[in-house]
mmCIF file with all atom_site columns, C-alpha atoms in Angstrom:
data_model
loop_
_atom_site.group_PDB
_atom_site.id
_atom_site.type_symbol
_atom_site.label_atom_id
_atom_site.label_alt_id
_atom_site.label_comp_id
_atom_site.label_asym_id
_atom_site.label_entity_id
_atom_site.label_seq_id
_atom_site.pdbx_PDB_ins_code
_atom_site.Cartn_x
_atom_site.Cartn_y
_atom_site.Cartn_z
_atom_site.occupancy
_atom_site.B_iso_or_equiv
_atom_site.pdbx_formal_charge
_atom_site.auth_seq_id
_atom_site.auth_comp_id
_atom_site.auth_asym_id
_atom_site.auth_atom_id
_atom_site.pdbx_PDB_model_num
ATOM 1  C CA . MET Z 1 1  ? 78.087  124.087 95.386  1.00 0.00 ? 819 MET Z CA 1
ATOM 2  C CA . GLU Z 1 2  ? 78.129  125.382 91.836  1.00 0.00 ? 820 GLU Z CA 1
ATOM 3  C CA . PRO Z 1 3  ? 75.472  123.846 89.554  1.00 0.00 ? 821 PRO Z CA 1
ATOM 4  C CA . HIS Z 1 4  ? 78.077  122.472 87.129  1.00 0.00 ? 822 HIS Z CA 1
ATOM 5  C CA . ALA Z 1 5  ? 80.429  121.143 89.817  1.00 0.00 ? 823 ALA Z CA 1
ATOM 6  C CA . ASP Z 1 6  ? 81.229  117.450 89.920  1.00 0.00 ? 824 ASP Z CA 1
ATOM 7  C CA . ALA Z 1 7  ? 81.031  115.398 93.092  1.00 0.00 ? 825 ALA Z CA 1
ATOM 8  C CA . GLY Z 1 8  ? 83.591  116.464 95.651  1.00 0.00 ? 826 GLY Z CA 1
ATOM 9  C CA . ILE Z 1 9  ? 86.331  114.496 97.366  1.00 0.00 ? 827 ILE Z CA 1
ATOM 10 C CA . ARG Z 1 10 ? 84.078  113.599 100.310 1.00 0.00 ? 828 ARG Z CA 1
ATOM 11 C CA . ASP Z 1 11 ? 81.478  112.131 97.934  1.00 0.00 ? 829 ASP Z CA 1
ATOM 12 C CA . TRP Z 1 12 ? 84.183  110.126 96.156  1.00 0.00 ? 830 TRP Z CA 1
ATOM 13 C CA . LEU Z 1 13 ? 85.692  108.861 99.418  1.00 0.00 ? 831 LEU Z CA 1
ATOM 14 C CA . ALA Z 1 14 ? 82.262  107.708 100.577 1.00 0.00 ? 832 ALA Z CA 1
ATOM 15 C CA . THR Z 1 15 ? 82.175  105.269 97.633  1.00 0.00 ? 833 THR Z CA 1
ATOM 16 C CA . LEU Z 1 16 ? 85.453  103.556 98.567  1.00 0.00 ? 834 LEU Z CA 1
ATOM 17 C CA . ARG Z 1 17 ? 85.568  100.176 100.234 1.00 0.00 ? 835 ARG Z CA 1
ATOM 18 C CA . PRO Z 1 18 ? 88.497  98.693  102.179 1.00 0.00 ? 836 PRO Z CA 1
ATOM 19 C CA . GLN Z 1 19 ? 91.089  96.929  100.039 1.00 0.00 ? 837 GLN Z CA 1
ATOM 20 C CA . ALA Z 1 20 ? 93.482  94.130  100.941 1.00 0.00 ? 838 ALA Z CA 1
ATOM 21 C CA . PRO Z 1 21 ? 96.329  94.814  101.093 1.00 0.00 ? 839 PRO Z CA 1
ATOM 22 C CA . ARG Z 1 22 ? 95.669  98.311  102.371 1.00 0.00 ? 840 ARG Z CA 1
ATOM 23 C CA . ARG Z 1 23 ? 96.437  101.035 99.872  1.00 0.00 ? 841 ARG Z CA 1
ATOM 24 C CA . LYS Z 1 24 ? 98.705  103.882 100.878 1.00 0.00 ? 842 LYS Z CA 1
ATOM 25 C CA . ALA Z 1 25 ? 97.465  107.465 100.805 1.00 0.00 ? 843 ALA Z CA 1
ATOM 26 C CA . ALA Z 1 26 ? 98.332  111.021 101.760 1.00 0.00 ? 844 ALA Z CA 1
ATOM 27 C CA . ALA Z 1 27 ? 96.295  114.207 101.548 1.00 0.00 ? 845 ALA Z CA 1
ATOM 28 C CA . PHE Z 1 28 ? 97.106  117.814 100.802 1.00 0.00 ? 846 PHE Z CA 1
ATOM 29 C CA . ASP Z 1 29 ? 95.186  121.006 100.298 1.00 0.00 ? 847 ASP Z CA 1
ATOM 30 C CA . THR Z 1 30 ? 95.765  124.499 99.054  1.00 0.00 ? 848 THR Z CA 1
ATOM 31 C CA . ARG Z 1 31 ? 94.720  127.406 101.220 1.00 0.00 ? 849 ARG Z CA 1
ATOM 32 C CA . ALA Z 1 32 ? 95.262  131.088 101.806 1.00 0.00 ? 850 ALA Z CA 1
ATOM 33 C CA . GLN Z 1 33 ? 98.138  132.313 103.936 1.00 0.00 ? 851 GLN Z CA 1
ATOM 34 C CA . GLY Z 1 34 ? 97.129  132.581 107.582 1.00 0.00 ? 852 GLY Z CA 1
ATOM 35 C CA . PRO Z 1 35 ? 96.204  130.457 110.581 1.00 0.00 ? 853 PRO Z CA 1
ATOM 36 C CA . ALA Z 1 36 ? 94.444  127.210 109.644 1.00 0.00 ? 854 ALA Z CA 1
ATOM 37 C CA . LEU Z 1 37 ? 91.757  128.095 112.182 1.00 0.00 ? 855 LEU Z CA 1
ATOM 38 C CA . LEU Z 1 38 ? 90.774  131.019 109.938 1.00 0.00 ? 856 LEU Z CA 1
ATOM 39 C CA . THR Z 1 39 ? 91.577  129.656 106.474 1.00 0.00 ? 857 THR Z CA 1
ATOM 40 C CA . GLY Z 1 40 ? 90.449  126.071 106.898 1.00 0.00 ? 858 GLY Z CA 1
ATOM 41 C CA . ARG Z 1 41 ? 92.529  122.982 106.246 1.00 0.00 ? 859 ARG Z CA 1
ATOM 42 C CA . ALA Z 1 42 ? 90.742  120.359 104.146 1.00 0.00 ? 860 ALA Z CA 1
ATOM 43 C CA . SER Z 1 43 ? 93.662  117.918 104.224 1.00 0.00 ? 861 SER Z CA 1
ATOM 44 C CA . LYS Z 1 44 ? 93.023  116.988 107.870 1.00 0.00 ? 862 LYS Z CA 1
ATOM 45 C CA . GLY Z 1 45 ? 89.429  115.963 107.170 1.00 0.00 ? 863 GLY Z CA 1
ATOM 46 C CA . ILE Z 1 46 ? 90.408  114.197 103.963 1.00 0.00 ? 864 ILE Z CA 1
ATOM 47 C CA . THR Z 1 47 ? 93.088  112.254 105.863 1.00 0.00 ? 865 THR Z CA 1
ATOM 48 C CA . ALA Z 1 48 ? 90.497  111.139 108.419 1.00 0.00 ? 866 ALA Z CA 1
ATOM 49 C CA . LEU Z 1 49 ? 88.133  110.025 105.638 1.00 0.00 ? 867 LEU Z CA 1
ATOM 50 C CA . LEU Z 1 50 ? 90.937  108.126 103.878 1.00 0.00 ? 868 LEU Z CA 1
ATOM 51 C CA . HIS Z 1 51 ? 91.765  106.360 107.148 1.00 0.00 ? 869 HIS Z CA 1
ATOM 52 C CA . GLU Z 1 52 ? 88.088  105.480 107.699 1.00 0.00 ? 870 GLU Z CA 1
ATOM 53 C CA . ALA Z 1 53 ? 87.975  104.092 104.147 1.00 0.00 ? 871 ALA Z CA 1
ATOM 54 C CA . GLY Z 1 54 ? 90.786  101.680 105.049 1.00 0.00 ? 872 GLY Z CA 1
ATOM 55 C CA . PHE Z 1 55 ? 93.799  103.458 103.568 1.00 0.00 ? 873 PHE Z CA 1
ATOM 56 C CA . GLU Z 1 56 ? 97.206  103.381 105.239 1.00 0.00 ? 874 GLU Z CA 1
ATOM 57 C CA . ILE Z 1 57 ? 98.126  107.021 105.832 1.00 0.00 ? 875 ILE Z CA 1
ATOM 58 C CA . VAL Z 1 58 ? 101.810 107.492 104.984 1.00 0.00 ? 876 VAL Z CA 1
ATOM 59 C CA . ALA Z 1 59 ? 102.249 111.195 105.774 1.00 0.00 ? 877 ALA Z CA 1
ATOM 60 C CA . GLU Z 1 60 ? 100.802 113.943 107.887 1.00 0.00 ? 878 GLU Z CA 1
ATOM 61 C CA . PRO Z 1 61 ? 98.323  116.128 105.991 1.00 0.00 ? 879 PRO Z CA 1
ATOM 62 C CA . GLU Z 1 62 ? 100.033 118.998 104.191 1.00 0.00 ? 880 GLU Z CA 1
ATOM 63 C CA . SER Z 1 63 ? 98.892  122.473 103.168 1.00 0.00 ? 881 SER Z CA 1
ATOM 64 C CA . PHE Z 1 64 ? 100.345 124.525 100.351 1.00 0.00 ? 882 PHE Z CA 1
ATOM 65 C CA . LYS Z 1 65 ? 99.693  128.259 100.380 1.00 0.00 ? 883 LYS Z CA 1
ATOM 66 C CA . VAL Z 1 66 ? 98.165  130.105 97.446  1.00 0.00 ? 884 VAL Z CA 1
ATOM 67 C CA . THR Z 1 67 ? 98.138  133.775 96.568  1.00 0.00 ? 885 THR Z CA 1
ATOM 68 C CA . THR Z 1 68 ? 95.080  135.813 95.670  1.00 0.00 ? 886 THR Z CA 1
ATOM 69 C CA . GLU Z 1 69 ? 95.480  135.089 91.922  1.00 0.00 ? 887 GLU Z CA 1
ATOM 70 C CA . PRO Z 1 70 ? 95.129  131.993 92.834  1.00 0.00 ? 888 PRO Z CA 1
ATOM 71 C CA . ARG Z 1 71 ? 98.466  130.338 92.308  1.00 0.00 ? 889 ARG Z CA 1
ATOM 72 C CA . LEU Z 1 72 ? 100.971 128.719 94.602  1.00 0.00 ? 890 LEU Z CA 1
ATOM 73 C CA . GLY Z 1 73 ? 102.802 131.183 96.785  1.00 0.00 ? 891 GLY Z CA 1
ATOM 74 C CA . PRO Z 1 74 ? 106.562 131.778 96.824  1.00 0.00 ? 892 PRO Z CA 1
ATOM 75 C CA . GLY Z 1 75 ? 108.514 128.602 97.579  1.00 0.00 ? 893 GLY Z CA 1
ATOM 76 C CA . GLU Z 1 76 ? 105.436 126.374 97.561  1.00 0.00 ? 894 GLU Z CA 1
ATOM 77 C CA . ILE Z 1 77 ? 106.251 124.558 94.312  1.00 0.00 ? 895 ILE Z CA 1
ATOM 78 C CA . GLU Z 1 78 ? 109.608 123.490 95.727  1.00 0.00 ? 896 GLU Z CA 1
ATOM 79 C CA . ARG Z 1 79 ? 107.977 122.480 99.021  1.00 0.00 ? 897 ARG Z CA 1
ATOM 80 C CA . ALA Z 1 80 ? 105.427 120.423 97.076  1.00 0.00 ? 898 ALA Z CA 1
ATOM 81 C CA . ARG Z 1 81 ? 108.209 118.700 95.122  1.00 0.00 ? 899 ARG Z CA 1
ATOM 82 C CA . LEU Z 1 82 ? 110.022 117.801 98.333  1.00 0.00 ? 900 LEU Z CA 1
ATOM 83 C CA . TRP Z 1 83 ? 106.783 116.463 99.829  1.00 0.00 ? 901 TRP Z CA 1
ATOM 84 C CA . GLU Z 1 84 ? 106.212 114.405 96.676  1.00 0.00 ? 902 GLU Z CA 1
ATOM 85 C CA . GLU Z 1 85 ? 109.734 112.963 96.876  1.00 0.00 ? 903 GLU Z CA 1
ATOM 86 C CA . SER Z 1 86 ? 109.193 111.994 100.519 1.00 0.00 ? 904 SER Z CA 1
ATOM 87 C CA . LEU Z 1 87 ? 105.935 110.226 99.584  1.00 0.00 ? 905 LEU Z CA 1
ATOM 88 C CA . ILE Z 1 88 ? 107.655 108.300 96.796  1.00 0.00 ? 906 ILE Z CA 1
ATOM 89 C CA . ALA Z 1 89 ? 110.397 107.220 99.207  1.00 0.00 ? 907 ALA Z CA 1
ATOM 90 C CA . LYS Z 1 90 ? 107.819 106.097 101.792 1.00 0.00 ? 908 LYS Z CA 1
ATOM 91 C CA . ALA Z 1 91 ? 105.821 104.178 99.184  1.00 0.00 ? 909 ALA Z CA 1
ATOM 92 C CA . ALA Z 1 92 ? 108.989 102.453 98.010  1.00 0.00 ? 910 ALA Z CA 1
ATOM 93 C CA . GLY Z 1 93 ? 109.926 101.602 101.600 1.00 0.00 ? 911 GLY Z CA 1
ATOM 94 C CA . ILE Z 1 94 ? 113.139 103.613 101.483 1.00 0.00 ? 912 ILE Z CA 1
#
C-alpha cells in the first residue's frame, strides 16, 4: 500500500453494521483485458463482503476493462451506463 493511500474498500466494509431494512448494493471493478484468473476481479470479493455486512445484493459483480493508459476500454462506458440503468431499475422495483 502506498504511504499516502487512504483505507481501502475492505477496511471500509469492515466498519459496516447490518441495517434494517437491508440496504441494496452492487459491486464493480476495473481490470485489464484478459482472463479474470490472471487479471484479478475485485468485484467478486467486494460482493461477498457486502453480503456479509448485511447488504442485499441486487446484481452480479461486474468488471469493466481498462486500457494501459489507464482509461476505460472501447465500449466500456456504454456498458457501464447500461449496467447503471439496470441497477436503477432494480432499486426502483421495475
